[in-house]
Every structure is written in structure tokens, then in C-alpha cells.
């Protein structure tokens, strides 16, 4: 898959499991691309900034 | 009071029984342990700690005889999800991986309950490593819904909700990364609070996703959840509002039609809107709300949760993959493939989402939504009755508050025609647990004469 480094453990998976994982990854990354577009001027929000309502 | 009435009593009621010496802590603990054994078929527990619970109960009774000052939970039996560390007791996280892990200390959340005199009855079943919402656990069995035993309890804190709904324990410690306290509370007809992010220490709780994990109290009644929250968070809150016929006078309740009222089962839609109408009768003012950034939160939350969970489990998922259940294994493998740039993109989007909700919540005191879009489905099904895929559907209404870290409580608001609980969710701004619990309590008290609120599961 484009953008995903080859990892040896991927080759050992059954084809059906690999297909399911890659499909879920594709859906997730589509969503992330919308996040990029929506937050292009933002800095990351570390969870510590949410601590106790800060 | 009959043993069954004692089992289903509130914390306040059992404390009175203990204080008046009508019941000893030992007698109460024995009643609870017998009841825990009697519901073994529901798979609520991974470990029942009979020996240590009875020993703790004896010590509680001795302290009472000595006239020692007593804690706010003196002699009250509670449970904890088996991902919460308990000193000297096995803490499996619902997994084979951590089958023999014995912590050398209590999690602060548990230690604080014990310091007030609570007795730990047992460690409750959960979805493996809290990484799922059905609580169908491949290693310890499916936690079954006490209201309909062929249905799921919901998860991942399913065993805690099952035990409470069946009258075992007066409170429980749950955890919530994408709804894991509120989903089983909704499906089992109990009350569960996911507090503000960090309000209760996550220390001593095996992590799923550090940025989204919350520790919180579960119980049968709002006032019990409030007491447990006070103790576990170390804060003081007052949830009693104005008395009289309009306890919610002046309270602005937000109604967010987009996302939260889309594609609900008819019964959930009816009961949630009925609850809002009831709050209006109690004096609340409805305020329409719309935060478009809600559309971003699922991708944001998933990218963070999947990447962080796989980071924590990286070594084991690479070397002991066969020791994980199928669904957990697949999610952990998926998380290994998420690029760091996607994770950072999610953290950047999170700032925008949080800012949008903080601004929107200035116009309201609480937001009221259904907790789950449908009642508990049968074990083994992959779909809810509203058509949502199981995992997606059960997380859809509760997950947003993990993304933004705001507090939210789930509580019962009705029953389906075939006797499955329906849950309501009330959320508020960060640090405003007292406000949301005040509204929840007023609603709960307004339902005290309804037919459904008096029902108990036939277990």
C-alpha cells in the first residue's frame, strides 16, 4: 500500500486478514486526510493540555 | 429489608444499615459474595476475592466496635474492572498475555476507595485489554446482559455493569477510552461517569490509549456515582440543586440534532426525546446547538487510539500475536501501520475540535443525547437494530467526549418493549461534573415513579 513501509510480519498474514486490515487502514487514512485539510493551521494538542479541564 | 433489597440498595442505605448495626460488614459481604456466585453464568467476574473480602469485612466490624472514625464507604462492597491494578491480586486485563500479572500496588483510584473503607469483592470481566465494545471475551467468556442473557453487556467495562445491574457491589471502577464506561451502563441500565480527562488518576491502570483513557465510577444510582467520584478524584462536589417542582429552572440543556439524533432506533429516539421533555417540565431551557467539527472526531480519535494502543502492545503483538483474541489482534496490527504523520495530524485536528466544543458549550450548561443508538443486541451479531455496524454504532454517540476530554454520564431513561434498558447521556464542560450530575439526579428522581425504573432483572 502506498505510504506504508514493508514489514515482514505483513507477509505472514492470511490473505483475508490482510485485506480486512488494509481496507480499515484505507478508510482511516481517508478520514485523516480530511483532518489534515481542516487543521492545517493548528499545532498538535497534547493530552496534558486537557488534564483536569485546563 | 430482604437480602435482595439489601443487594439493590443505594450506598447511602447500606451505610445506614451498617451504622445502625442492623447488618454487619461481614453479613453484608457474605450476602454479596453469595449473590456473586449465584450469577456466575453471566460471566461478570474474572476473579471473586472471597477470602480477602471476608477478612476486610471482619476488620471493618472490629473498627466499628472500637469506635474508630469510619470512612465514607466503611464496609461497603465494591468491584473493579480487571484492568485496574490491585495489590497482590491477579490483574489480567481480560487477556491471556497478562494472565499471571500480579501488581505490587493498588491503582490510586482503588486505593482511595479502600482508604474510605470499601471492600473489594472481585475483579470484573472486560473486553480484552479494554479494546472493544461487546465484552465478548475469548479467554473469560462473554459478559451477559442480566436483562436478556443472550444479549451483550456492552464493553469494555461490561462485567462491572453486569454485576451492578444484578445487585452485586455498590459501585465499580471502570475505564473509558471510547465509551467503555457509558456503553455498558446504557445497555445494562446502570449509571456510569466518564469524568474530565485526568480528573481521576490513570496511574495503576493498564493503558489502552494514554491520550484518551479515563478512569471513572459506575453504580446503580446517580448519587452513588457522585460519591464515588468525590472519593476517586479527591474533590468535593455538591449535586443537590433547588428543591421543589422545578429543580432544573434556568438550566440550559443543549440539543445537538446532527450526529447525536441521527439514525437512532425508534425506541431510543422516543425515550431520549421524552427525557428532554421531562427536563423541560422540570424547568430546563432547551438550546439548539450545532458543532460542525463533530464530523472530524471519529477519524481523530481512531488515529490516536489505534496508534497508541499498538505502541503499548508493539512487542507482544509482534512476538505473541496468537495469544490475543482475533478482534484485538487485528486492531493492534492495523495500528502498527499508521504513519507518525497521521498521528500528528490527528493531534492537530484535536485542538480544533476541542476549541469548537469549548466555544459551543459556553451557550449551554449540559448537552443531552442518547448514550447508544439502540438497545443491547444479541451476542454474536455484527449489527445494531438501527443498522449501524456494532463497534461503530456503540461508540458513535459516546466517543466524541473521549476525543475532547469533557465529562459525560450515562444513565437509564427507559426500557425497550422487550425489556432491554435504554440509556441517556449528559455531558458538560471540563471540570463541571457537579453540574451534569445535578441534572442527572434531577432526571433520575423525576423517574422514580415510572414503571421501568422499579424493575430489576430476573437473575
XYZ file of C-alpha atoms in Angstrom:
513
model
C 0.000 0.000 0.000
C 1.403 3.458 -0.875
C 2.951 5.199 2.110
C 3.188 2.026 4.207
C 6.704 0.645 4.711
C 7.022 -3.053 4.004
C 7.054 -5.073 7.193
C 7.969 -8.757 7.302
C 5.059 -9.732 9.565
C 2.608 -8.486 6.948
C 3.762 -11.207 4.565
C 2.907 -13.872 7.124
C -0.757 -12.874 7.446
C -3.579 -14.797 5.842
C -4.823 -13.008 2.778
C -8.308 -12.412 4.203
C -6.935 -10.789 7.384
C -4.515 -8.666 5.390
C -7.348 -7.481 3.153
C -9.502 -6.541 6.142
C -6.658 -4.644 7.801
C -5.739 -2.758 4.644
C -9.370 -1.838 3.991
C -9.737 -0.470 7.513
C -6.467 1.388 7.101
C -7.647 2.869 3.819
C -10.855 4.153 5.448
C -8.922 5.552 8.409
C -6.411 7.342 6.195
C -9.202 8.893 4.132
C -10.524 10.328 7.360
C -7.079 11.553 8.359
C -6.692 13.360 5.055
C -9.812 15.354 5.957
C -8.227 16.127 9.346
C -5.154 17.488 7.576
C -7.248 19.806 5.466
C -9.245 21.010 8.482
C -6.335 21.593 10.834
C -3.605 22.933 8.581
C -3.012 25.943 10.823
C -3.114 24.087 14.151
C -0.372 22.871 16.466
C -0.717 19.372 17.969
C -2.782 19.205 21.166
C -1.023 17.048 23.748
C -3.389 15.324 26.138
C -1.703 17.099 29.050
C -3.477 20.290 27.952
C -6.797 18.581 28.665
C -5.773 17.478 32.162
C -8.457 18.343 34.688
C -10.177 20.733 32.312
C -7.255 23.058 31.641
C -35.052 -5.436 54.343
C -34.810 -8.724 52.405
C -31.378 -9.877 51.154
C -32.439 -8.932 47.618
C -33.495 -5.453 48.736
C -30.167 -5.104 50.543
C -28.348 -6.171 47.367
C -30.066 -3.479 45.298
C -29.940 -0.733 47.936
C -28.062 2.532 47.455
C -24.715 3.180 49.133
C -26.455 5.614 51.485
C -28.996 2.975 52.510
C -26.395 0.278 53.261
C -24.269 2.741 55.190
C -27.297 3.468 57.378
C -27.901 -0.257 57.924
C -24.256 -0.651 58.942
C -24.258 2.442 61.150
C -27.420 1.294 62.966
C -25.808 -2.145 63.424
C -28.758 -3.786 61.686
C -26.220 -5.503 59.490
C -22.514 -6.132 59.984
C -19.956 -5.640 57.237
C -19.326 -9.385 57.405
C -23.014 -10.212 56.895
C -23.270 -7.732 54.048
C -20.155 -9.116 52.366
C -21.465 -12.677 52.706
C -24.767 -11.661 51.081
C -22.843 -10.058 48.247
C -20.467 -12.999 47.750
C -23.388 -15.453 47.648
C -25.072 -13.270 45.083
C -21.861 -13.036 43.040
C -21.669 -16.841 42.992
C -25.324 -17.090 42.018
C -24.815 -15.016 38.877
C -21.737 -16.954 37.714
C -23.494 -17.725 34.432
C -23.379 -14.044 33.498
C -19.547 -14.054 33.460
C -19.417 -10.752 35.301
C -16.238 -11.673 37.183
C -12.761 -12.842 36.289
C -11.840 -13.208 39.986
C -14.048 -13.269 43.068
C -11.922 -12.338 46.072
C -13.939 -14.117 48.762
C -11.078 -14.690 51.225
C -9.690 -11.166 51.273
C -13.171 -9.593 51.132
C -14.311 -11.506 54.233
C -11.084 -10.611 56.030
C -11.541 -6.919 55.175
C -15.153 -7.122 56.370
C -14.065 -8.578 59.728
C -11.578 -5.743 60.156
C -14.342 -3.216 59.335
C -16.544 -4.684 62.049
C -13.686 -4.597 64.552
C -13.054 -0.940 63.808
C -16.731 -0.193 64.359
C -16.656 -1.969 67.707
C -13.556 0.038 68.681
C -15.414 3.234 67.890
C -12.778 4.264 65.345
C -13.565 7.024 62.878
C -15.070 5.444 59.805
C -14.671 6.254 56.125
C -17.452 7.186 53.756
C -17.527 3.630 52.339
C -16.906 1.774 55.573
C -17.930 -1.857 54.993
C -19.373 -1.215 51.520
C -18.511 -3.942 48.956
C -17.334 -2.711 45.546
C -15.767 -4.233 42.432
C -13.104 -3.120 39.964
C -12.590 -3.820 36.280
C -9.757 -6.326 35.941
C -7.519 -3.773 34.256
C -7.293 -1.737 37.491
C -4.270 -2.862 39.464
C -4.976 -4.483 42.828
C -2.065 -5.172 45.142
C -1.254 -8.861 45.436
C -4.233 -9.901 43.294
C -4.044 -11.101 39.706
C -4.947 -8.383 37.182
C -5.426 -9.992 33.781
C -6.716 -7.075 31.675
C -9.076 -9.725 30.281
C -6.175 -11.236 28.369
C -4.020 -14.304 28.071
C -0.983 -12.021 27.697
C -1.325 -10.696 31.273
C -2.867 -13.892 32.676
C -0.473 -14.073 35.653
C 0.283 -10.389 36.256
C 0.119 -9.580 39.970
C 0.642 -5.852 40.728
C 2.679 -4.797 43.733
C 0.394 -1.842 44.451
C -3.177 -0.638 44.111
C -4.133 1.891 41.471
C -4.781 5.246 43.234
C -8.453 5.038 42.218
C -8.787 1.760 44.107
C -6.529 2.824 46.979
C -8.752 5.859 47.594
C -11.880 3.691 47.805
C -10.139 1.288 50.187
C -8.936 4.207 52.321
C -12.607 5.103 52.855
C -13.358 1.553 53.998
C -14.582 -0.058 50.757
C -14.270 -3.843 50.489
C -13.075 -5.232 47.135
C -15.378 -8.152 46.241
C -13.814 -9.068 42.930
C -12.322 -8.091 39.601
C -14.776 -7.807 36.751
C -14.764 -9.111 33.200
C -13.889 -6.787 30.328
C -13.260 -6.768 26.625
C -9.681 -7.950 26.107
C -7.339 -5.080 27.119
C -10.438 -2.808 27.036
C -10.067 -2.795 23.258
C -13.665 -3.380 22.187
C -17.286 -2.696 22.966
C -19.068 -6.064 23.015
C -17.350 -7.622 26.058
C -17.390 -10.951 24.236
C -14.098 -12.088 25.720
C -12.381 -15.067 24.041
C -10.486 -16.009 27.212
C -13.014 -15.452 30.040
C -16.364 -15.731 28.250
C -18.905 -13.157 27.146
C -20.288 -10.944 29.906
C -24.038 -11.472 29.535
C -26.703 -8.833 29.906
C -28.744 -9.539 33.074
C -31.884 -8.163 31.418
C -31.666 -10.525 28.462
C -28.995 -13.151 28.824
C -28.497 -13.826 25.129
C -27.571 -10.157 24.602
C -24.223 -8.438 25.067
C -23.490 -6.362 28.141
C -21.554 -3.846 26.094
C -17.987 -3.020 26.958
C -15.341 -2.743 27.678
C -16.322 -2.345 31.363
C -19.095 -4.896 30.816
C -18.538 -7.084 33.872
C -18.796 -4.035 36.155
C -22.169 -3.043 34.680
C -23.455 -6.637 34.725
C -22.541 -7.048 38.402
C -24.220 -3.764 39.350
C -27.357 -4.479 37.329
C -27.591 -7.889 39.028
C -27.253 -6.385 42.507
C -23.602 -7.253 43.159
C -21.392 -4.486 44.535
C -22.494 -0.931 45.304
C -20.018 0.646 42.935
C -17.303 -0.276 40.499
C -14.211 1.247 38.938
C -14.418 1.333 35.148
C -12.313 2.769 32.371
C -13.441 4.589 29.244
C -11.344 5.203 26.112
C -14.136 5.361 23.531
C -17.222 4.889 25.697
C -16.293 1.830 27.761
C -17.995 3.038 30.949
C -21.054 4.568 29.279
C -21.814 1.856 26.705
C -22.310 -0.985 29.220
C -24.057 1.411 31.605
C -26.510 2.252 28.838
C -27.064 -1.367 27.765
C -27.369 -2.727 31.325
C -29.447 0.077 32.873
C -26.823 1.380 35.305
C -25.090 4.738 35.799
C -21.522 5.423 34.664
C -19.443 8.593 34.678
C -16.503 9.318 32.404
C -15.035 12.328 34.203
C -12.976 15.144 32.735
C -9.720 13.810 31.270
C -7.256 13.307 34.129
C -9.719 14.075 36.951
C -9.124 10.568 38.352
C -5.524 9.296 38.087
C -4.881 6.787 35.305
C -1.829 5.576 37.177
C -2.044 1.870 38.020
C -4.442 1.123 35.201
C -3.049 -0.817 32.248
C -3.258 1.671 29.381
C -5.115 1.302 26.119
C -4.556 4.808 24.720
C -2.878 7.291 27.061
C -4.430 10.350 25.396
C -7.982 9.023 25.519
C -8.107 6.784 28.618
C -10.326 7.884 31.508
C -10.969 6.170 34.856
C -14.435 6.596 36.325
C -17.093 5.358 38.747
C -20.051 3.118 37.964
C -23.064 2.429 40.217
C -26.813 1.911 40.155
C -27.734 5.441 41.152
C -26.525 8.938 40.314
C -25.879 9.922 43.938
C -23.676 6.839 44.386
C -21.659 7.707 41.293
C -21.254 11.236 42.664
C -19.932 9.922 45.996
C -17.513 7.546 44.283
C -16.327 10.357 42.010
C -15.658 12.583 45.007
C -13.541 9.906 46.609
C -11.719 8.752 43.476
C -10.948 12.302 42.306
C -10.285 13.796 45.726
C -12.651 16.693 45.054
C -15.815 17.874 46.762
C -18.942 18.344 44.673
C -22.486 19.365 45.547
C -25.115 17.884 43.245
C -28.232 18.848 45.176
C -29.931 21.677 43.307
C -33.003 23.658 44.225
C -35.820 21.564 45.613
C -39.447 21.864 44.586
C -41.169 21.162 41.307
C -38.655 22.987 39.089
C -35.205 21.731 40.134
C -33.778 22.475 36.681
C -35.100 26.037 36.438
C -32.619 28.106 34.437
C -30.538 25.137 33.327
C -29.703 25.376 29.621
C -29.728 21.933 28.006
C -28.108 21.683 24.595
C -29.753 19.575 21.890
C -27.376 18.638 19.067
C -29.501 17.079 16.305
C -26.585 16.496 13.923
C -24.756 13.272 14.754
C -26.432 12.648 18.136
C -30.032 12.239 16.958
C -29.314 10.728 13.535
C -30.159 7.102 12.766
C -31.463 6.033 16.174
C -33.707 3.063 16.812
C -37.281 4.351 17.231
C -37.340 3.371 20.902
C -34.081 5.179 21.680
C -35.266 8.260 19.812
C -38.551 8.256 21.703
C -37.019 7.716 25.138
C -34.247 10.315 24.692
C -36.651 12.960 23.441
C -39.018 12.008 26.242
C -36.205 12.596 28.739
C -35.566 16.054 27.283
C -39.272 16.881 27.535
C -39.220 15.773 31.149
C -36.232 18.043 31.845
C -38.161 20.932 30.288
C -41.052 20.163 32.645
C -38.508 20.404 35.468
C -37.618 23.922 34.349
C -34.751 23.375 31.893
C -34.435 25.542 28.776
C -33.577 23.706 25.532
C -30.920 25.309 23.338
C -30.261 24.088 19.786
C -26.578 23.512 19.172
C -24.512 22.568 16.133
C -20.750 21.972 16.095
C -19.682 21.012 12.552
C -16.318 19.774 13.854
C -18.169 16.736 15.243
C -17.616 15.252 11.782
C -13.845 15.189 12.420
C -13.765 13.459 15.785
C -14.074 9.811 14.738
C -11.019 9.857 12.455
C -9.127 11.896 15.050
C -9.975 9.509 17.876
C -9.318 6.359 15.849
C -5.917 7.514 14.597
C -4.842 8.363 18.146
C -6.301 5.233 19.774
C -5.053 2.750 17.167
C -1.515 4.186 17.117
C -1.169 4.474 20.898
C -2.601 1.002 21.590
C -0.206 -0.567 19.103
C 2.686 1.365 20.610
C 1.919 -0.093 24.051
C 1.466 -3.624 22.670
C 4.177 -3.446 19.984
C 6.456 -6.133 21.370
C 3.695 -8.601 22.229
C 1.718 -8.189 19.001
C 4.886 -8.928 17.050
C 6.024 -11.868 19.186
C 2.867 -13.325 20.801
C 0.139 -12.468 18.296
C -1.538 -15.856 18.754
C -2.178 -15.037 22.432
C -4.556 -12.198 21.537
C -8.200 -12.662 20.569
C -8.965 -12.207 16.887
C -10.554 -8.735 17.026
C -7.910 -7.277 19.343
C -5.099 -8.780 17.269
C -6.454 -7.270 14.084
C -6.805 -3.777 15.576
C -3.285 -3.952 17.021
C -1.864 -4.976 13.654
C -3.758 -2.139 11.981
C -2.257 0.337 14.424
C 1.271 -0.733 13.518
C 0.651 0.576 10.007
C -0.388 4.127 10.911
C 2.302 6.638 9.870
C 3.563 9.051 12.531
C 2.420 11.918 10.319
C -1.186 10.657 10.518
C -0.942 10.502 14.307
C 0.321 14.091 14.423
C -2.421 15.191 12.009
C -4.951 13.743 14.463
C -3.405 15.643 17.389
C -3.548 18.862 15.355
C -7.203 18.279 14.463
C -7.939 17.518 18.109
C -7.042 21.096 19.039
C -9.551 22.452 16.537
C -12.306 20.085 17.708
C -11.756 20.879 21.396
C -11.746 24.620 20.727
C -15.029 24.370 18.791
C -16.757 22.424 21.572
C -15.442 24.702 24.318
C -16.917 27.684 22.491
C -20.244 25.945 21.823
C -20.581 24.833 25.451
C -20.470 28.479 26.598
C -24.105 28.704 25.460
C -25.285 25.701 27.482
C -24.880 24.066 30.884
C -25.188 20.472 29.690
C -25.628 18.584 26.441
C -28.246 15.816 26.420
C -28.041 12.932 23.930
C -28.892 9.252 23.768
C -25.986 7.115 25.055
C -26.276 4.339 22.495
C -28.295 4.387 19.265
C -30.010 1.071 20.039
C -30.579 -1.366 22.906
C -28.263 -4.340 23.549
C -28.023 -6.680 20.542
C -27.749 -10.475 20.738
C -24.293 -11.936 21.392
C -22.623 -12.753 18.088
C -24.420 -10.164 15.985
C -22.368 -7.665 13.993
C -25.092 -5.053 13.671
C -27.344 -2.978 15.908
C -31.060 -2.832 15.232
C -30.720 0.685 13.787
C -28.439 -0.779 11.085
C -25.126 0.543 12.463
C -22.152 -1.834 12.462
C -21.731 -2.925 16.101
C -18.430 -1.244 17.035
C -19.072 1.906 15.042
C -22.618 2.242 16.374
C -21.887 1.699 20.052
C -19.003 4.198 20.026
C -20.698 6.797 17.818
C -22.515 8.842 20.487
C -20.109 8.446 23.394
C -16.708 8.570 21.649
C -16.760 12.314 20.924
C -16.325 13.064 24.640
C -13.146 10.992 24.755
C -11.770 12.992 21.850
C -12.418 16.293 23.647
C -11.943 15.131 27.259
C -15.252 16.603 28.509
C -17.132 14.737 31.265
C -20.209 12.681 30.371
C -22.508 10.377 32.305
C -24.787 7.605 31.051
C -27.939 6.732 32.966
C -31.166 4.837 32.309
C -34.053 6.642 30.596
C -36.410 3.814 29.700
C -36.878 0.261 28.529
C -37.490 -1.257 25.131
C -40.795 -3.061 24.731
C -38.999 -6.395 25.152
C -37.286 -5.325 28.382
C -33.827 -4.059 27.410
C -32.554 -0.834 29.043
C -32.214 2.392 27.063
C -29.601 4.952 28.097
C -29.294 8.717 28.145
C -26.031 10.683 28.071
C -25.454 14.069 29.716
C -22.194 15.949 29.062
C -20.816 19.218 30.369
C -17.790 21.476 30.114
C -14.478 20.248 31.617
C -14.440 20.276 35.393
C -18.247 20.610 35.603
C -19.088 17.114 36.867
C -21.256 18.613 39.604
C -23.431 20.323 37.021
C -24.015 17.258 34.889
C -24.633 15.035 37.917
C -27.081 17.602 39.317
C -29.095 17.387 36.093
C -28.793 13.587 36.051
C -30.017 13.378 39.652
C -32.996 15.627 38.989
C -33.940 13.487 35.999
C -33.459 10.250 37.952
C -35.670 11.499 40.785
C -38.349 12.586 38.303
C -38.486 8.992 37.025
C -38.779 7.326 40.418
C -42.461 6.526 39.932
C -42.132 5.269 36.357
C -42.838 1.601 35.728
C -39.442 0.867 34.192
C -37.362 2.421 36.973
C -38.715 -0.044 39.533
C -37.820 -3.129 37.506
C -34.987 -5.484 38.430
C -33.509 -8.123 36.149
C -34.651 -11.684 36.850
C -31.334 -13.283 37.781
